[in-house]
Amino acid sequence: MAPVKAAILGFGTVGQGIYTIVNERKQQLEKTIGTPIEIAAILVRDLDKTRPETPGVLITDRFEEILAIPDLKVVFEAIVGEEPARTYLEQAIAAGCHVVTANKVMYAKAAPSLERQAREQGTGIGYEATVAGGVPVIKTIDNLNLSNEVTGIQGILNGTSNFILTKMRKESCTFEEVLKEAQELGYAEADPTNDVSGFDAFCKLMILSGLSFGEQPDWENVPMEGIDALSLDEVIDADRQGLRYRHIADVRRGEDGSIQASVGPVLIGPDHPLYGIDGVDNAVAIETAYAGTLTVIGPGAGMLPTASVMVEDAAVLLRKHATFRELVTRS
Amino acid sequence: MAPVKAAILGFGTVGQGIYTIVNERKQQLEKTIGTPIEIAAILVRDLDKTRPETPGVLITDRFEEILAIPDLKVVFEAIVGEEPARTYLEQAIAAGCHVVTANKVMYAKAAPSLERQAREQGTGIGYEATVAGGVPVIKTIDNLNLSNEVTGIQGILNGTSNFILTKMRKESCTFEEVLKEAQELGYAEADPTNDVSGFDAFCKLMILSGLSFGEQPDWENVPMEGIDALSLDEVIDADRQGLRYRHIADVRRGEDGSIQASVGPVLIGPDHPLYGIDGVDNAVAIETAYAGTLTVIGPGAGMLPTASVMVEDAAVLLRKHATFRELVTRS
């Protein structure tokens, strides 16, 4: 069977992870979805930059060249920031491609319109990687939406914040000291504003809200605090009482039917499902109508965890069509 | 659209849960899978027993009557023990039905042959409820199998054992004392052998092995111990050192390619992903090639958690066919 053609937009850590996994798992993908995936092209910003070798792959800095590839079926988007990512995805969907994104800032805003567009075009959007990296929270909620109901979500959605809070508690270091260490370890960006202000967790929460409740709250009405609001004394005092501050993103439907959301440090006790989550892990506690609280925990970032759920997203979308072929052949 | 017809085999706790959810979620299912589900018949052992009212539903003690229902599409199996459950499912698959089961003892043995039969018939099997009740571990591994790889699994798969171990540690009660309490609370069966001997966890582990590695180890070669092997002194000594005994079911592929599995109490420290799991919850830590360790936690038993994943399984299987219709209509 001829391979399905895919393109990667952006060839940083995550983009390279996608390339690696698609190639390492060629035979497995052929078996599970019915066709191998071929990375036909990669969009880069700077053609002159040195990068890993990708034999036979078109490397271009012009998106039009990507769109012009005959029979392109999947576009992986691994670039940062709202634009041009959003425009690229709109054009890819219009061209009949499935798109898979890791771009939470873009997707938090663009989800409603991109999802409508994809529905009309009959293509799919994979966005597991936008929330909690390698942790399959989107797919879990997707399944719950079939015949159960999400009633509330509490998540540790920013690994950097959780790493800093954990270190402050365990080693009595100040926020500034741990932030410096996190930057040296590569857990925090040079500009850590999005992480420590709570904005990163906020964007992920808005995506979860749209998926779970079919709508997002008004952004202006969501209280948002970062861990920079906490002092070392507060963290240590809590620890002495057997309590812990966690940076928690929370969303639920209020009694009046409106969506209630908040992002910020919350003091919790040992019975809370997020009490034990230390370090850079992400965790999401999903409260459901029928199955109590389900908690999923795992790496919230990183090249291979993030890339692996993006390849998985593509496989899920392509398998839908493989099912179609299989059923048509049988009937 | 005419509803999809389904039957429930067994009308105990789980069977009643399925009936409740299918009816409560009629409109939601119509929206998510394209058709409502109608419970057309229920198989019971004793026709004279008093049971909740189910207006318009055929109640029978003869499986032939269920199979004779025109256009029956889904069979939910919620009876206990290997037979006649296995034979019923074989006949249902042969009749072209999707089957959904919660029967771990039966499925641990019958999975390879039932799965082969279903593949040949072009029907599906849902068995999320056989492992860890309402916790979506089967669907998570199913997705990982697409383009990632499960390298090992460690699970707390028996809620009764975990409840007993937790109480022994926290309240310094003996095994016998806590077992009695668990029976009074309904967490343990009158005959708790399957739970406390490790056999219940063993069956679930075999199902996970088949799904993750495509095969089960030789049952005779799997060391199996229950929590009845532990003394209160051992549990308390461990606690003093900051360690905990957990009853862990473990499976992985060894260096020689063979499947290595074990079931029994394991002493673990605070860094282990299963250290914090207290009470009746189940938890499964899935080690993966690309996404580190993913841990899923939730209620391992109970009427609605178990029933809800069975309805979800049916929805997933029926949606496949809805996709087919949708794509055919479009093309």
PDB file of N, CA and C in Angstrom, chain B residues 254-312:
ATOM      1  N   GLY B 254      11.194  -9.954  28.989  1.00  0.00           N
ATOM      2  CA  GLY B 254      12.568 -10.118  29.455  1.00  0.00           C
ATOM      3  C   GLY B 254      13.576  -9.949  28.331  1.00  0.00           C
ATOM      4  N   GLU B 255      14.855  -9.928  28.690  1.00  0.00           N
ATOM      5  CA  GLU B 255      15.886  -9.705  27.672  1.00  0.00           C
ATOM      6  C   GLU B 255      15.933 -10.819  26.633  1.00  0.00           C
ATOM      7  N   ASP B 256      15.520 -12.021  27.031  1.00  0.00           N
ATOM      8  CA  ASP B 256      15.509 -13.133  26.070  1.00  0.00           C
ATOM      9  C   ASP B 256      14.228 -13.163  25.230  1.00  0.00           C
ATOM     10  N   GLY B 257      13.397 -12.119  25.378  1.00  0.00           N
ATOM     11  CA  GLY B 257      12.180 -12.051  24.564  1.00  0.00           C
ATOM     12  C   GLY B 257      10.974 -12.710  25.212  1.00  0.00           C
ATOM     13  N   SER B 258      11.177 -13.469  26.278  1.00  0.00           N
ATOM     14  CA  SER B 258      10.037 -14.134  26.923  1.00  0.00           C
ATOM     15  C   SER B 258       9.290 -13.162  27.831  1.00  0.00           C
ATOM     16  N   ILE B 259       8.030 -13.477  28.103  1.00  0.00           N
ATOM     17  CA  ILE B 259       7.222 -12.623  28.974  1.00  0.00           C
ATOM     18  C   ILE B 259       7.467 -13.013  30.430  1.00  0.00           C
ATOM     19  N   GLN B 260       7.842 -12.052  31.266  1.00  0.00           N
ATOM     20  CA  GLN B 260       8.075 -12.286  32.691  1.00  0.00           C
ATOM     21  C   GLN B 260       6.938 -11.658  33.479  1.00  0.00           C
ATOM     22  N   ALA B 261       6.279 -12.454  34.291  1.00  0.00           N
ATOM     23  CA  ALA B 261       5.171 -11.907  35.073  1.00  0.00           C
ATOM     24  C   ALA B 261       5.245 -12.404  36.504  1.00  0.00           C
ATOM     25  N   SER B 262       4.708 -11.612  37.422  1.00  0.00           N
ATOM     26  CA  SER B 262       4.614 -12.044  38.815  1.00  0.00           C
ATOM     27  C   SER B 262       3.475 -11.293  39.487  1.00  0.00           C
ATOM     28  N   VAL B 263       2.929 -11.915  40.520  1.00  0.00           N
ATOM     29  CA  VAL B 263       1.825 -11.316  41.271  1.00  0.00           C
ATOM     30  C   VAL B 263       2.108 -11.545  42.749  1.00  0.00           C
ATOM     31  N   GLY B 264       2.163 -10.478  43.523  1.00  0.00           N
ATOM     32  CA  GLY B 264       2.398 -10.669  44.955  1.00  0.00           C
ATOM     33  C   GLY B 264       2.737  -9.373  45.654  1.00  0.00           C
ATOM     34  N   PRO B 265       2.896  -9.417  46.974  1.00  0.00           N
ATOM     35  CA  PRO B 265       3.234  -8.217  47.723  1.00  0.00           C
ATOM     36  C   PRO B 265       4.659  -7.771  47.396  1.00  0.00           C
ATOM     37  N   VAL B 266       4.833  -6.483  47.176  1.00  0.00           N
ATOM     38  CA  VAL B 266       6.152  -5.928  46.863  1.00  0.00           C
ATOM     39  C   VAL B 266       6.370  -4.734  47.789  1.00  0.00           C
ATOM     40  N   LEU B 267       7.595  -4.619  48.330  1.00  0.00           N
ATOM     41  CA  LEU B 267       7.927  -3.508  49.209  1.00  0.00           C
ATOM     42  C   LEU B 267       8.440  -2.352  48.363  1.00  0.00           C
ATOM     43  N   ILE B 268       7.766  -1.196  48.413  1.00  0.00           N
ATOM     44  CA  ILE B 268       8.173  -0.076  47.550  1.00  0.00           C
ATOM     45  C   ILE B 268       8.358   1.204  48.361  1.00  0.00           C
ATOM     46  N   GLY B 269       9.142   2.118  47.808  1.00  0.00           N
ATOM     47  CA  GLY B 269       9.429   3.396  48.457  1.00  0.00           C
ATOM     48  C   GLY B 269       8.612   4.532  47.850  1.00  0.00           C
ATOM     49  N   PRO B 270       8.757   5.723  48.418  1.00  0.00           N
ATOM     50  CA  PRO B 270       7.931   6.881  48.037  1.00  0.00           C
ATOM     51  C   PRO B 270       8.077   7.305  46.579  1.00  0.00           C
ATOM     52  N   ASP B 271       9.161   6.891  45.896  1.00  0.00           N
ATOM     53  CA  ASP B 271       9.316   7.311  44.503  1.00  0.00           C
ATOM     54  C   ASP B 271       8.566   6.411  43.525  1.00  0.00           C
ATOM     55  N   HIS B 272       8.053   5.305  44.021  1.00  0.00           N
ATOM     56  CA  HIS B 272       7.339   4.376  43.138  1.00  0.00           C
ATOM     57  C   HIS B 272       5.954   4.939  42.793  1.00  0.00           C
ATOM     58  N   PRO B 273       5.538   4.838  41.513  1.00  0.00           N
ATOM     59  CA  PRO B 273       4.253   5.447  41.142  1.00  0.00           C
ATOM     60  C   PRO B 273       3.035   4.858  41.883  1.00  0.00           C
ATOM     61  N   LEU B 274       3.181   3.682  42.485  1.00  0.00           N
ATOM     62  CA  LEU B 274       2.028   3.083  43.168  1.00  0.00           C
ATOM     63  C   LEU B 274       2.072   3.271  44.688  1.00  0.00           C
ATOM     64  N   TYR B 275       3.078   4.015  45.178  1.00  0.00           N
ATOM     65  CA  TYR B 275       3.243   4.216  46.624  1.00  0.00           C
ATOM     66  C   TYR B 275       2.031   4.891  47.258  1.00  0.00           C
ATOM     67  N   GLY B 276       1.470   5.877  46.579  1.00  0.00           N
ATOM     68  CA  GLY B 276       0.407   6.693  47.183  1.00  0.00           C
ATOM     69  C   GLY B 276      -1.006   6.159  47.024  1.00  0.00           C
ATOM     70  N   ILE B 277      -1.171   4.998  46.397  1.00  0.00           N
ATOM     71  CA  ILE B 277      -2.518   4.511  46.074  1.00  0.00           C
ATOM     72  C   ILE B 277      -3.103   3.762  47.273  1.00  0.00           C
ATOM     73  N   ASP B 278      -3.942   4.434  48.054  1.00  0.00           N
ATOM     74  CA  ASP B 278      -4.553   3.818  49.230  1.00  0.00           C
ATOM     75  C   ASP B 278      -6.008   3.441  48.969  1.00  0.00           C
ATOM     76  N   GLY B 279      -6.511   2.514  49.795  1.00  0.00           N
ATOM     77  CA  GLY B 279      -7.944   2.194  49.750  1.00  0.00           C
ATOM     78  C   GLY B 279      -8.320   1.243  48.637  1.00  0.00           C
ATOM     79  N   VAL B 280      -9.573   1.369  48.138  1.00  0.00           N
ATOM     80  CA  VAL B 280     -10.075   0.400  47.152  1.00  0.00           C
ATOM     81  C   VAL B 280      -9.735   0.766  45.713  1.00  0.00           C
ATOM     82  N   ASP B 281      -9.045   1.890  45.517  1.00  0.00           N
ATOM     83  CA  ASP B 281      -8.699   2.266  44.147  1.00  0.00           C
ATOM     84  C   ASP B 281      -7.802   1.219  43.474  1.00  0.00           C
ATOM     85  N   ASN B 282      -7.902   1.170  42.166  1.00  0.00           N
ATOM     86  CA  ASN B 282      -6.941   0.438  41.347  1.00  0.00           C
ATOM     87  C   ASN B 282      -6.022   1.451  40.678  1.00  0.00           C
ATOM     88  N   ALA B 283      -4.830   1.008  40.318  1.00  0.00           N
ATOM     89  CA  ALA B 283      -3.891   1.890  39.618  1.00  0.00           C
ATOM     90  C   ALA B 283      -3.004   1.042  38.732  1.00  0.00           C
ATOM     91  N   VAL B 284      -2.706   1.547  37.556  1.00  0.00           N
ATOM     92  CA  VAL B 284      -1.832   0.827  36.648  1.00  0.00           C
ATOM     93  C   VAL B 284      -0.761   1.783  36.139  1.00  0.00           C
ATOM     94  N   ALA B 285       0.497   1.420  36.357  1.00  0.00           N
ATOM     95  CA  ALA B 285       1.621   2.202  35.846  1.00  0.00           C
ATOM     96  C   ALA B 285       2.117   1.509  34.582  1.00  0.00           C
ATOM     97  N   ILE B 286       1.989   2.218  33.460  1.00  0.00           N
ATOM     98  CA  ILE B 286       2.329   1.646  32.153  1.00  0.00           C
ATOM     99  C   ILE B 286       3.641   2.251  31.692  1.00  0.00           C
ATOM    100  N   GLU B 287       4.675   1.421  31.598  1.00  0.00           N
ATOM    101  CA  GLU B 287       5.978   1.913  31.130  1.00  0.00           C
ATOM    102  C   GLU B 287       5.998   1.836  29.610  1.00  0.00           C
ATOM    103  N   THR B 288       6.387   2.945  28.974  1.00  0.00           N
ATOM    104  CA  THR B 288       6.309   3.002  27.507  1.00  0.00           C
ATOM    105  C   THR B 288       7.659   3.328  26.899  1.00  0.00           C
ATOM    106  N   ALA B 289       7.781   3.040  25.604  1.00  0.00           N
ATOM    107  CA  ALA B 289       9.040   3.318  24.910  1.00  0.00           C
ATOM    108  C   ALA B 289       9.299   4.816  24.786  1.00  0.00           C
ATOM    109  N   TYR B 290       8.270   5.609  24.565  1.00  0.00           N
ATOM    110  CA  TYR B 290       8.468   7.025  24.252  1.00  0.00           C
ATOM    111  C   TYR B 290       7.901   7.992  25.282  1.00  0.00           C
ATOM    112  N   ALA B 291       6.917   7.554  26.065  1.00  0.00           N
ATOM    113  CA  ALA B 291       6.223   8.523  26.927  1.00  0.00           C
ATOM    114  C   ALA B 291       6.455   8.260  28.414  1.00  0.00           C
ATOM    115  N   GLY B 292       7.615   7.675  28.730  1.00  0.00           N
ATOM    116  CA  GLY B 292       7.919   7.415  30.130  1.00  0.00           C
ATOM    117  C   GLY B 292       6.871   6.511  30.743  1.00  0.00           C
ATOM    118  N   THR B 293       6.584   6.744  32.018  1.00  0.00           N
ATOM    119  CA  THR B 293       5.576   5.939  32.716  1.00  0.00           C
ATOM    120  C   THR B 293       4.277   6.720  32.843  1.00  0.00           C
ATOM    121  N   LEU B 294       3.195   6.136  32.341  1.00  0.00           N
ATOM    122  CA  LEU B 294       1.863   6.730  32.472  1.00  0.00           C
ATOM    123  C   LEU B 294       1.115   5.959  33.540  1.00  0.00           C
ATOM    124  N   THR B 295       0.538   6.671  34.510  1.00  0.00           N
ATOM    125  CA  THR B 295      -0.207   5.992  35.570  1.00  0.00           C
ATOM    126  C   THR B 295      -1.676   6.397  35.494  1.00  0.00           C
ATOM    127  N   VAL B 296      -2.546   5.407  35.508  1.00  0.00           N
ATOM    128  CA  VAL B 296      -3.990   5.694  35.538  1.00  0.00           C
ATOM    129  C   VAL B 296      -4.577   5.103  36.811  1.00  0.00           C
ATOM    130  N   ILE B 297      -5.402   5.890  37.474  1.00  0.00           N
ATOM    131  CA  ILE B 297      -5.916   5.543  38.797  1.00  0.00           C
ATOM    132  C   ILE B 297      -7.422   5.781  38.837  1.00  0.00           C
ATOM    133  N   GLY B 298      -8.135   4.920  39.544  1.00  0.00           N
ATOM    134  CA  GLY B 298      -9.566   5.154  39.696  1.00  0.00           C
ATOM    135  C   GLY B 298     -10.244   3.975  40.359  1.00  0.00           C
ATOM    136  N   PRO B 299     -11.596   4.010  40.373  1.00  0.00           N
ATOM    137  CA  PRO B 299     -12.344   2.951  41.042  1.00  0.00           C
ATOM    138  C   PRO B 299     -12.223   1.632  40.282  1.00  0.00           C
ATOM    139  N   GLY B 300     -11.758   0.585  40.983  1.00  0.00           N
ATOM    140  CA  GLY B 300     -11.517  -0.694  40.333  1.00  0.00           C
ATOM    141  C   GLY B 300     -12.727  -1.605  40.304  1.00  0.00           C
ATOM    142  N   ALA B 301     -13.823  -1.140  40.883  1.00  0.00           N
ATOM    143  CA  ALA B 301     -15.027  -1.972  40.899  1.00  0.00           C
ATOM    144  C   ALA B 301     -16.225  -1.061  41.113  1.00  0.00           C
ATOM    145  N   GLY B 302     -17.371  -1.663  41.348  1.00  0.00           N
ATOM    146  CA  GLY B 302     -18.573  -0.867  41.616  1.00  0.00           C
ATOM    147  C   GLY B 302     -19.522  -0.913  40.446  1.00  0.00           C
ATOM    148  N   MET B 303     -20.809  -0.834  40.744  1.00  0.00           N
ATOM    149  CA  MET B 303     -21.853  -0.943  39.734  1.00  0.00           C
ATOM    150  C   MET B 303     -21.670   0.057  38.593  1.00  0.00           C
ATOM    151  N   LEU B 304     -21.676   1.358  38.918  1.00  0.00           N
ATOM    152  CA  LEU B 304     -21.679   2.338  37.830  1.00  0.00           C
ATOM    153  C   LEU B 304     -20.322   2.483  37.147  1.00  0.00           C
ATOM    154  N   PRO B 305     -19.188   2.494  37.886  1.00  0.00           N
ATOM    155  CA  PRO B 305     -17.910   2.558  37.173  1.00  0.00           C
ATOM    156  C   PRO B 305     -17.754   1.418  36.168  1.00  0.00           C
ATOM    157  N   THR B 306     -18.036   0.194  36.612  1.00  0.00           N
ATOM    158  CA  THR B 306     -17.867  -0.957  35.724  1.00  0.00           C
ATOM    159  C   THR B 306     -18.855  -0.892  34.558  1.00  0.00           C
ATOM    160  N   ALA B 307     -20.124  -0.621  34.885  1.00  0.00           N
ATOM    161  CA  ALA B 307     -21.135  -0.559  33.828  1.00  0.00           C
ATOM    162  C   ALA B 307     -20.817   0.561  32.837  1.00  0.00           C
ATOM    163  N   SER B 308     -20.288   1.686  33.342  1.00  0.00           N
ATOM    164  CA  SER B 308     -20.079   2.828  32.444  1.00  0.00           C
ATOM    165  C   SER B 308     -19.017   2.533  31.388  1.00  0.00           C
ATOM    166  N   VAL B 309     -17.948   1.808  31.762  1.00  0.00           N
ATOM    167  CA  VAL B 309     -16.960   1.499  30.719  1.00  0.00           C
ATOM    168  C   VAL B 309     -17.492   0.453  29.745  1.00  0.00           C
ATOM    169  N   MET B 310     -18.456  -0.355  30.179  1.00  0.00           N
ATOM    170  CA  MET B 310     -19.046  -1.330  29.248  1.00  0.00           C
ATOM    171  C   MET B 310     -19.914  -0.615  28.209  1.00  0.00           C
ATOM    172  N   VAL B 311     -20.685   0.363  28.659  1.00  0.00           N
ATOM    173  CA  VAL B 311     -21.479   1.135  27.699  1.00  0.00           C
ATOM    174  C   VAL B 311     -20.540   1.908  26.759  1.00  0.00           C
ATOM    175  N   GLU B 312     -19.458   2.436  27.331  1.00  0.00           N
ATOM    176  CA  GLU B 312     -18.461   3.145  26.520  1.00  0.00           C
ATOM    177  C   GLU B 312     -17.856   2.213  25.471  1.00  0.00           C
TER     178      GLU B 312
END
